[in-house]
Amino acid sequence: MELLLASAVGILTAGGIYLILRQRTFPVIIGLSLLSYAVNLFLFATGRLALNQPPILNKYAEVGYTDPLPQALVLTAIVISFGMTAVVLMMALSAYLASKDDRIDMTDSDAQGGEDA
Amino acid sequence: MSLFLIAALPFIGAVFPALLIRAGRNAASLSTGAVTLLALVGLLVHAPAVLRGEVVTSRFDWLPDLGLNANFQLDGLGLLFATLILGIGLLIITYARFYLSREDPMGQFYSYLLMFQGAMVGIVLSDNILLLLIFWELTSLSSFLLIGYWKHLPEGRQGARMALTVTGAGGLSMIAGMLILGHIAGSYDLSVILQHKELIQASPLYAPALILILLGCFTKSAQFPFHFWLPHAMAAPTPVSAYLHSATMVKAGLFLMARMWPVLSGTDLWFYIVGSIGLITMVLGAVIALFKDDLKALLAFSTVSHLGLITMLLGFGTEAAAVAAVFHIINHATFKAALFMNAGIVDHETHTRDIKLLGGLRHLMPVTFTLAGIAALSMAGIPPFNGFLSKEMMLEAAAHTDWAGVAWLVPALAVFGALFSVAYSLRYIAHVFLGKKRHDYPSHPHDPGPGLWLPPAVLVTLVVLIGLFPNAIATPLVTAAATAVTGHEVHFHPALWHGLTPALYMSIVAVLGGLLLLALHRGALAVWNNLPRPEAKVIFDALVRGLTQASRGITDGLHNGSLTRYAVIFLIFTMGLGWYAFSTGAFGPETHETLPITAMPLLGWFCLVGSSLCVVAFHHNRLLSLVLIGVTGLMVSLSFSYLSAPDLALTQISVEVVTIILLLLALNFLPQETPRESSPARRIRDIAISVTAGLGMGGLIYAMMTRDFAMPSISEYHLANSYKGGGGTNVVNVILVDFRGFDTFGEITVLGIAAIIIFAITEATLGSRVRARLLNRKPWKPLAGDAHPLMMVVATRMMMPIAFMVAAYIFFRGHNLPGGGFIAGLIAAIAVIMQYMASGFGWAAERQKLPYHGIIGTGVLVAAVTGMGAWFNGLPFLTSAFGYVHLPFLEEFELATAALFDLGVFLAVWGAVLLALQSLSRYAWQPGIASEHPMDINPERDDAEIEQEGH
C-alpha cells in the first residue's frame, strides 16, 4: 500500500514538473495542478497510512485514529491551491488576450520593454 | 531636558521647515534655528554636571532580547561633540538663510539639515552600539540628501552618490565589526563594552573587529585611501560643506575612534594601522591642498589633512596624544567652519572660487579679509591663535613617537605635513586677499551683509579667545572630554609659551619652510603637474562600472525572463540540496508496518497513474488533458476517502469541480492546442529532471511512511483534547476552527485576497483595448443550437435548494462528523455555478443581489469578530467556548463559538470561489447572447411576440 502511494506521488510529481517546464501557459497550469496533488498526497502521507480509522472520535468504543494534523493542513492547502490556480489562470488568460501569445518565456523584445510597453 | 528629547528634537523639528516654508523663508529658518537652539539649551543644562565628571544617562529597554536598548548617555566626549554639532549647526542655519538663493527650495534644505543634525546628535549620545549604528546609517542617508541638494548639477549627484557608496560601504563593515565586538563583550551597551579592555584585546576576534570598525571610521572620516569622496562632496552648497566637513559628518569617524579608544587602542595593531593611516592622510592631504586652485577643494584637502592629524594622534595611543586630538577637534571645527563660510562669501560675492581669478580682495572686502586672515593663520598654526596650541601639542607627541624603531620618521613627516599646511593656509590669504586689486573679477565684490559674516565672526572670536585664554575657555571641556576618552583623570594646561621644546623648533621650521614654499609656488606647481598622479574618481568610476557590469552579467545570466530557466535552476538546486541531506544524514531501518496491497487500491492506482501519465502524454490536446486531469483529481479524492480522510475527500472532490469549470471557461479563450516546439534534447533534459524529482519525492515519502515518528507527535494532544477542549468529535474540523484557528483565519484571508486579485485583473483587462477584441470575438466552433437547454435549466433550478440544504447539513455537522465551513462553502458555490451554467450569466447575475466582495469581507470579519470575542472574557484571540443547550421538544444540542468562526470560513470560501468564476465569466459576455429570458415564466412578457421574431 505504501509503495502504491509513494509511486503515485512520484509519478504525479514527475508529470507535474515535466509540464511546468513546457513553454505555454496552459500546460504549466495543468502541471501545477498535478504537482499540487502530489504535494497534498505527500503531506497527507506524512501522518502515515491507516484504513478505517478516520479521526472522528467514537464516544462509545475505544478505537484507533489516524493522524488528524496533516489532514487539517492538507484541507486548507487544497482550498488555497484552488485560489492559486485561479490567480495564475487569470494572469495567463489576460496576458494571452492582451498579447495574443501564450508563451511563458520573455522574448528579447519583451525583455527590452516589449512593443506594448 | 531628557537625552531622548535632545536626540529626538531635530527629527521632530524637521517637519517644521518643510511646512513653514509656505509662510516664507524667514519662518522656515527661524523654526529650524529655534529647534536647534532648544536642543542646545537642553544640552547645556547638563553641562555643569558633566564638566564635574558625572555621566548623565537615559535608559529605555527597546528590544532587550536582541540587546538593542535605546540607551543614551552624556559624558565629556558626548558633550563636546553635541555642543559642536548643535552650536555650529545654529551658525550654519543663520548663514544658509542668507546664502541660499531664492530658487533653492529652502524648506527641503532645512529639513535635511535637521535630520542630519539629529542623526549626528544620536551618534554622540548613544550608549548602545546597535542604536549608534542606526544613527550612523542615518547620517550617511541624510548627508546624501544634503550633498546632492543641488539636484540639477551632475557633480552634485555624482558627489552624493560617491559619498553614499563609500560611507555606506564603510557603515556595513562597521555593523559587522560592532556585532563582533558586542559578541566578545557579551553586551551591546557601550558602557559595558568599555569596561572589558583585557577581554576584548585578548580575544582572537579582536583583529577582525578592529579592522572592520576602523574601515567604517576611515571611510566616514575620509582617511587614505578613502579620502577621495570628500573633495567631490564639495559640489554641495557651501553651508553643507561647512557643516559636514568641519564639525559633523567627517568627525563621526574620529568620534567613534575616540569613543572606542579605551578598549581598542594600545595594541601594536592599533598603532600601526591608525597611526600610519593618519600620518599618510595628513601629509597627502596637505600636499594636494597646496596645488588646488578651487577654494573649496583647497579647504577640502586641508580637512582631509587635519582629519589625518587627529586620527594619527588617536593612533599613537598615548594619553598626551589623545588629549591633543580632543583639543584639535575643537580648534579645527572652529577655524575650518569659519573658513568654509568665508569661501562661501567669496564665491557669493565674486561668483568664482578659482584662486587664479582672485587676488587683492582685501581692498574690497575688509571684513571678510580680517576673518579669513585670522582663521587661516590659526589653520597654519601661527600664534597666538588656537591652531598653534594644538599643533604644538601634535608636534610634541610626534617628536616622541618611534615608528618600528625609526625614531625620525614620524617627526620628520609631521614637520613635512605642517610645512605644507602653513603653505596652503597662507596661500589662502596671499593669493585671494593680498596683492593688487584686479579689474577682471567676474562680479563686483564687496562685503556681504551681517547675515553672512556674523556666523564666521562668532567662530573667529572663539579662535582668538581660545588662543589667548585656553585655560579659561577650553580647559574644562577638553579635560572632561579627554577624561571620557582615556578613562583617567587628565591634566590639561595649554600655554602659548612653554619653553624651548623640540615642538617649537619643529614649528619654526614648518613656518619658515611654508613661507619659502609659498614663494616658490609657481615652480612647485610645475613639478606637481608633471608628476604622474592617479585620479581617484577615475578609479572609483571604473570600479563601480566593473561591479555594475559584473552584477548585471550575473543577473542577466540567471534572470533572463525565462520562467523555464528559473524553474530548472530551482529544481536542480533543490535536488542537489536533497541529495546532500540524504547522503550526509542518518537513515534508519524500516520500523513501521506496511499495509497489504489489495485489489481495490491497486485498481485505483492504475486509474490514478494511468490518467496522470495520459495528461502528460496528451497535453498538446488541451481539452483532453483537462478531462484527464479531472479523472486524476477524482482518484486523489477517492484515495483520501479510502485512507481514513473523509474531510479531505469531500474537499478535494468539490474543489475539483470548481477548478475544472474554471479551467474550461478559460480554455474557451485560449488556443485549443499546445504546439510541439521543444527540441528532442530539451525534452530529454526535462524528462531527466522530472523523473529524478519524482523518484526523490516518491522515495522520500516511502522512506517516511515505512518508519515511525522520530519523536512523539503533537497529534496525540489534538486527539485527546478535541472533545474535552473544543467540544467536537471531528478532530480535523476542531483543529481548523479551534486549535489552529489562527492559521485558518490567515488562509481565508489569503483566499479572499486571491479572489480580489482575480477581480482586479479582470477589471484591468476589460478596461483596456482587449475589451473590443472580446466583444468582436467569433466563436472558434459553432455554438450549440440551444444555449440554455430546457432539461438542464429545470434540473439545476430544482437542485439549487437541495444543494443549499446539503451545504447547510454539511456545515452544521462539521464539528462532529466530516464536513465544515470549507466544504459547505464549496458546495454552496457549486449550487450557484450550476445556475450560471444552465440559465446564463445575465440571468444569474440579475438575481444575485449581494456583491461577492462583500461576502468575502463579511466572512473574514465574522471570523475576526468571533475570535475577538474571547478578549472580552480575558482569553487570547480565537479561544473558543461551547455549551450544550436543551430546548423543549428537541434533543440536546451543542452551541459553540467555533461554529460562528466556521460561518466566517464558509462565507469567505463561498464568496471567493464565486468571485473568481464570475470574473472569468465576464470575459464571455457579448451583446446579443441569448440570456435575457431563458425559461423564465413571466406573465408580463409576450412570448408570442418573441416567437414571431424568432421565425
PDB file of C-alpha atoms in Angstrom, chain A residues 1-8 10-15 17-19 21-24 26-27 29-30 33-34 37 41-42 44-46 48-57 59 65-69 71-72 74-76 78-80 82-83 86-87 89-91 93-94 96-98 100 102-106 116, chain B residues 561-564 571 594-595 597 605 609 612 615-616 619 622 629 633 642-645 648 651-652 656 659 662 666 669-671 675 677-678 682-683 686-687 690 693-694 697-698 700-702 704-705 707-709 714-715 718 729-732 735-736 747 751 754 758 761-762 765 769-770 773 816 818 822 913 920 923:
ATOM      1  CA  MET A   1       0.000   0.000   0.000  1.00  0.00           C
ATOM      2  CA  GLU A   2       2.717   2.417   0.982  1.00  0.00           C
ATOM      3  CA  LEU A   3       4.534   1.519  -2.198  1.00  0.00           C
ATOM      4  CA  LEU A   4       1.453   2.335  -4.274  1.00  0.00           C
ATOM      5  CA  LEU A   5       1.028   5.740  -2.700  1.00  0.00           C
ATOM      6  CA  ALA A   6       4.728   6.568  -2.872  1.00  0.00           C
ATOM      7  CA  SER A   7       4.925   5.616  -6.523  1.00  0.00           C
ATOM      8  CA  ALA A   8       1.782   7.633  -7.261  1.00  0.00           C
ATOM      9  CA  GLY A  10       6.487  10.178  -7.575  1.00  0.00           C
ATOM     10  CA  ILE A  11       4.657   9.859 -10.878  1.00  0.00           C
ATOM     11  CA  LEU A  12       2.410  12.864 -10.161  1.00  0.00           C
ATOM     12  CA  THR A  13       5.494  14.917  -9.259  1.00  0.00           C
ATOM     13  CA  ALA A  14       7.375  13.869 -12.377  1.00  0.00           C
ATOM     14  CA  GLY A  15       4.405  14.580 -14.613  1.00  0.00           C
ATOM     15  CA  ILE A  17       7.323  19.058 -13.239  1.00  0.00           C
ATOM     16  CA  TYR A  18       7.584  17.952 -16.852  1.00  0.00           C
ATOM     17  CA  LEU A  19       4.523  20.022 -17.714  1.00  0.00           C
ATOM     18  CA  LEU A  21       8.850  23.006 -17.890  1.00  0.00           C
ATOM     19  CA  ARG A  22       6.747  23.421 -21.059  1.00  0.00           C
ATOM     20  CA  GLN A  23       6.647  26.780 -22.758  1.00  0.00           C
ATOM     21  CA  ARG A  24       2.956  27.601 -22.943  1.00  0.00           C
ATOM     22  CA  PHE A  26      -1.921  26.104 -20.191  1.00  0.00           C
ATOM     23  CA  PRO A  27       0.297  23.032 -19.733  1.00  0.00           C
ATOM     24  CA  ILE A  29      -1.130  25.417 -15.120  1.00  0.00           C
ATOM     25  CA  ILE A  30      -2.098  21.771 -15.612  1.00  0.00           C
ATOM     26  CA  SER A  33      -2.343  21.160 -10.562  1.00  0.00           C
ATOM     27  CA  LEU A  34      -0.649  17.768 -10.881  1.00  0.00           C
ATOM     28  CA  TYR A  37      -1.991  16.722  -5.995  1.00  0.00           C
ATOM     29  CA  LEU A  41      -0.767  13.482  -1.006  1.00  0.00           C
ATOM     30  CA  PHE A  42       2.786  13.808   0.276  1.00  0.00           C
ATOM     31  CA  PHE A  44      -1.157  13.734   3.952  1.00  0.00           C
ATOM     32  CA  ALA A  45       1.061  10.649   3.938  1.00  0.00           C
ATOM     33  CA  THR A  46       3.453  12.154   6.500  1.00  0.00           C
ATOM     34  CA  ARG A  48       1.296   7.532   7.969  1.00  0.00           C
ATOM     35  CA  LEU A  49      -1.443   5.477   6.325  1.00  0.00           C
ATOM     36  CA  ALA A  50      -4.373   3.871   8.089  1.00  0.00           C
ATOM     37  CA  LEU A  51      -7.524   2.159   6.936  1.00  0.00           C
ATOM     38  CA  ASN A  52     -10.932   2.694   8.522  1.00  0.00           C
ATOM     39  CA  GLN A  53      -9.598   4.901  11.283  1.00  0.00           C
ATOM     40  CA  PRO A  54     -10.968   8.366  10.455  1.00  0.00           C
ATOM     41  CA  PRO A  55     -10.157  10.991  13.076  1.00  0.00           C
ATOM     42  CA  ILE A  56     -13.784  11.197  14.160  1.00  0.00           C
ATOM     43  CA  LEU A  57     -13.938  10.476  17.869  1.00  0.00           C
ATOM     44  CA  LYS A  59     -17.779   8.106  22.169  1.00  0.00           C
ATOM     45  CA  TYR A  65      -7.473   7.073  14.934  1.00  0.00           C
ATOM     46  CA  THR A  66      -5.252   8.198  12.128  1.00  0.00           C
ATOM     47  CA  ASP A  67      -3.180  11.353  12.476  1.00  0.00           C
ATOM     48  CA  PRO A  68      -5.560  14.338  12.140  1.00  0.00           C
ATOM     49  CA  LEU A  69      -2.992  17.130  11.886  1.00  0.00           C
ATOM     50  CA  GLN A  71      -5.334  16.240   7.236  1.00  0.00           C
ATOM     51  CA  ALA A  72      -6.165  19.661   8.605  1.00  0.00           C
ATOM     52  CA  VAL A  74      -3.922  19.466   3.583  1.00  0.00           C
ATOM     53  CA  LEU A  75      -7.543  20.582   3.743  1.00  0.00           C
ATOM     54  CA  THR A  76      -6.596  24.238   3.724  1.00  0.00           C
ATOM     55  CA  ILE A  78      -6.394  22.120  -1.234  1.00  0.00           C
ATOM     56  CA  VAL A  79      -8.516  25.256  -0.976  1.00  0.00           C
ATOM     57  CA  ILE A  80      -5.521  27.557  -1.233  1.00  0.00           C
ATOM     58  CA  PHE A  82      -7.576  26.405  -5.924  1.00  0.00           C
ATOM     59  CA  GLY A  83      -7.043  30.096  -5.214  1.00  0.00           C
ATOM     60  CA  ALA A  86      -7.350  30.646 -10.294  1.00  0.00           C
ATOM     61  CA  VAL A  87      -4.964  33.619  -9.957  1.00  0.00           C
ATOM     62  CA  LEU A  89      -5.020  31.187 -14.744  1.00  0.00           C
ATOM     63  CA  MET A  90      -6.393  34.722 -14.818  1.00  0.00           C
ATOM     64  CA  MET A  91      -2.928  36.133 -15.269  1.00  0.00           C
ATOM     65  CA  LEU A  93      -5.558  34.434 -19.743  1.00  0.00           C
ATOM     66  CA  SER A  94      -5.242  38.198 -19.512  1.00  0.00           C
ATOM     67  CA  TYR A  96      -2.826  35.947 -23.755  1.00  0.00           C
ATOM     68  CA  LEU A  97      -5.724  38.253 -24.538  1.00  0.00           C
ATOM     69  CA  ALA A  98      -3.506  41.304 -24.361  1.00  0.00           C
ATOM     70  CA  LYS A 100      -2.162  37.172 -28.455  1.00  0.00           C
ATOM     71  CA  ASP A 102       0.648  32.329 -24.562  1.00  0.00           C
ATOM     72  CA  ARG A 103       4.376  31.701 -24.317  1.00  0.00           C
ATOM     73  CA  ILE A 104       5.672  31.948 -20.787  1.00  0.00           C
ATOM     74  CA  ASP A 105       9.257  32.927 -21.564  1.00  0.00           C
ATOM     75  CA  MET A 106      10.122  36.515 -22.294  1.00  0.00           C
ATOM     76  CA  ASP A 116       3.181  47.167 -25.939  1.00  0.00           C
TER      77      ASP A 116
ATOM     78  CA  GLY B 561      12.929  36.410 -18.317  1.00  0.00           C
ATOM     79  CA  SER B 562      12.608  32.688 -18.949  1.00  0.00           C
ATOM     80  CA  LEU B 563      10.343  31.111 -16.361  1.00  0.00           C
ATOM     81  CA  THR B 564      11.537  27.706 -17.503  1.00  0.00           C
ATOM     82  CA  LEU B 571      14.769  22.296  -9.298  1.00  0.00           C
ATOM     83  CA  THR B 594       3.121  -1.565   5.892  1.00  0.00           C
ATOM     84  CA  LEU B 595      -0.450  -2.159   4.782  1.00  0.00           C
ATOM     85  CA  ILE B 597      -1.937  -4.255  -1.236  1.00  0.00           C
ATOM     86  CA  TRP B 605      -3.590   3.126  -8.506  1.00  0.00           C
ATOM     87  CA  VAL B 609      -1.187   6.702 -12.531  1.00  0.00           C
ATOM     88  CA  SER B 612      -1.766  11.341 -14.887  1.00  0.00           C
ATOM     89  CA  VAL B 615      -2.324  14.017 -19.017  1.00  0.00           C
ATOM     90  CA  VAL B 616       1.357  14.355 -19.797  1.00  0.00           C
ATOM     91  CA  HIS B 619      -1.080  17.573 -23.094  1.00  0.00           C
ATOM     92  CA  ARG B 622      -5.752  20.815 -24.063  1.00  0.00           C
ATOM     93  CA  ILE B 629      -6.802  15.680 -15.001  1.00  0.00           C
ATOM     94  CA  GLY B 633      -8.426  14.592  -9.176  1.00  0.00           C
ATOM     95  CA  TYR B 642     -10.019   5.112   1.343  1.00  0.00           C
ATOM     96  CA  LEU B 643      -7.208   6.179   3.650  1.00  0.00           C
ATOM     97  CA  SER B 644      -9.405   7.431   6.512  1.00  0.00           C
ATOM     98  CA  ALA B 645      -9.608  11.081   5.469  1.00  0.00           C
ATOM     99  CA  LEU B 648     -10.168  15.648   2.581  1.00  0.00           C
ATOM    100  CA  THR B 651     -12.944  18.964  -0.033  1.00  0.00           C
ATOM    101  CA  GLN B 652     -10.940  17.514  -2.900  1.00  0.00           C
ATOM    102  CA  GLU B 656     -12.054  19.541  -8.310  1.00  0.00           C
ATOM    103  CA  THR B 659     -11.291  24.022 -10.740  1.00  0.00           C
ATOM    104  CA  LEU B 662     -12.741  27.432 -14.170  1.00  0.00           C
ATOM    105  CA  ALA B 666     -10.574  29.852 -19.538  1.00  0.00           C
ATOM    106  CA  PHE B 669     -10.481  31.876 -24.819  1.00  0.00           C
ATOM    107  CA  LEU B 670      -7.157  30.129 -25.185  1.00  0.00           C
ATOM    108  CA  PRO B 671      -5.760  28.179 -28.134  1.00  0.00           C
ATOM    109  CA  PRO B 675       2.208  23.372 -30.387  1.00  0.00           C
ATOM    110  CA  GLU B 677       8.054  23.232 -30.128  1.00  0.00           C
ATOM    111  CA  SER B 678      10.547  21.666 -27.717  1.00  0.00           C
ATOM    112  CA  ARG B 682      15.256  19.750 -24.372  1.00  0.00           C
ATOM    113  CA  ARG B 683      12.572  17.145 -23.917  1.00  0.00           C
ATOM    114  CA  ASP B 686      13.105  17.889 -18.918  1.00  0.00           C
ATOM    115  CA  ILE B 687      12.286  14.206 -18.642  1.00  0.00           C
ATOM    116  CA  SER B 690      11.230  15.474 -13.720  1.00  0.00           C
ATOM    117  CA  ALA B 693      12.447  14.792  -8.893  1.00  0.00           C
ATOM    118  CA  GLY B 694       9.667  12.199  -8.972  1.00  0.00           C
ATOM    119  CA  MET B 697       9.710  12.706  -3.803  1.00  0.00           C
ATOM    120  CA  GLY B 698       8.403   9.150  -4.055  1.00  0.00           C
ATOM    121  CA  LEU B 700      11.307  10.261   0.433  1.00  0.00           C
ATOM    122  CA  ILE B 701       7.659   9.663   1.233  1.00  0.00           C
ATOM    123  CA  TYR B 702       8.158   5.914   1.014  1.00  0.00           C
ATOM    124  CA  MET B 704       8.881   8.289   5.762  1.00  0.00           C
ATOM    125  CA  MET B 705       5.840   6.029   5.600  1.00  0.00           C
ATOM    126  CA  ARG B 707       9.311   4.476   9.532  1.00  0.00           C
ATOM    127  CA  ASP B 708       7.706   5.552  12.774  1.00  0.00           C
ATOM    128  CA  PHE B 709       7.737   9.079  14.083  1.00  0.00           C
ATOM    129  CA  ILE B 714       1.517  16.687  18.773  1.00  0.00           C
ATOM    130  CA  SER B 715      -1.426  14.935  17.140  1.00  0.00           C
ATOM    131  CA  HIS B 718      -5.276  17.140  19.476  1.00  0.00           C
ATOM    132  CA  THR B 729     -15.607  14.918  17.713  1.00  0.00           C
ATOM    133  CA  ASN B 730     -14.371  15.685  14.189  1.00  0.00           C
ATOM    134  CA  VAL B 731     -10.770  16.320  15.149  1.00  0.00           C
ATOM    135  CA  VAL B 732      -9.818  17.738  11.732  1.00  0.00           C
ATOM    136  CA  ILE B 735      -8.082  21.692  14.554  1.00  0.00           C
ATOM    137  CA  LEU B 736      -9.187  24.005  11.759  1.00  0.00           C
ATOM    138  CA  GLU B 747      -5.896  31.224   4.956  1.00  0.00           C
ATOM    139  CA  LEU B 751      -8.173  33.147  -0.377  1.00  0.00           C
ATOM    140  CA  ALA B 754      -6.664  35.882  -4.315  1.00  0.00           C
ATOM    141  CA  ILE B 758      -8.671  37.982  -9.939  1.00  0.00           C
ATOM    142  CA  ILE B 761      -7.110  41.602 -13.186  1.00  0.00           C
ATOM    143  CA  THR B 762     -10.488  41.259 -14.862  1.00  0.00           C
ATOM    144  CA  THR B 765      -8.200  43.687 -18.722  1.00  0.00           C
ATOM    145  CA  ARG B 769      -8.439  47.549 -25.594  1.00  0.00           C
ATOM    146  CA  VAL B 770      -8.774  43.828 -25.002  1.00  0.00           C
ATOM    147  CA  ARG B 773     -11.384  42.273 -29.146  1.00  0.00           C
ATOM    148  CA  ASN B 816     -18.674  16.324  14.886  1.00  0.00           C
ATOM    149  CA  PRO B 818     -16.934  15.053   8.232  1.00  0.00           C
ATOM    150  CA  PHE B 822     -14.717  24.880   3.797  1.00  0.00           C
ATOM    151  CA  VAL B 913     -14.952  30.848  -5.427  1.00  0.00           C
ATOM    152  CA  LEU B 920     -13.878  34.916 -15.644  1.00  0.00           C
ATOM    153  CA  TYR B 923     -14.959  37.845 -20.431  1.00  0.00           C
TER     154      TYR B 923
END
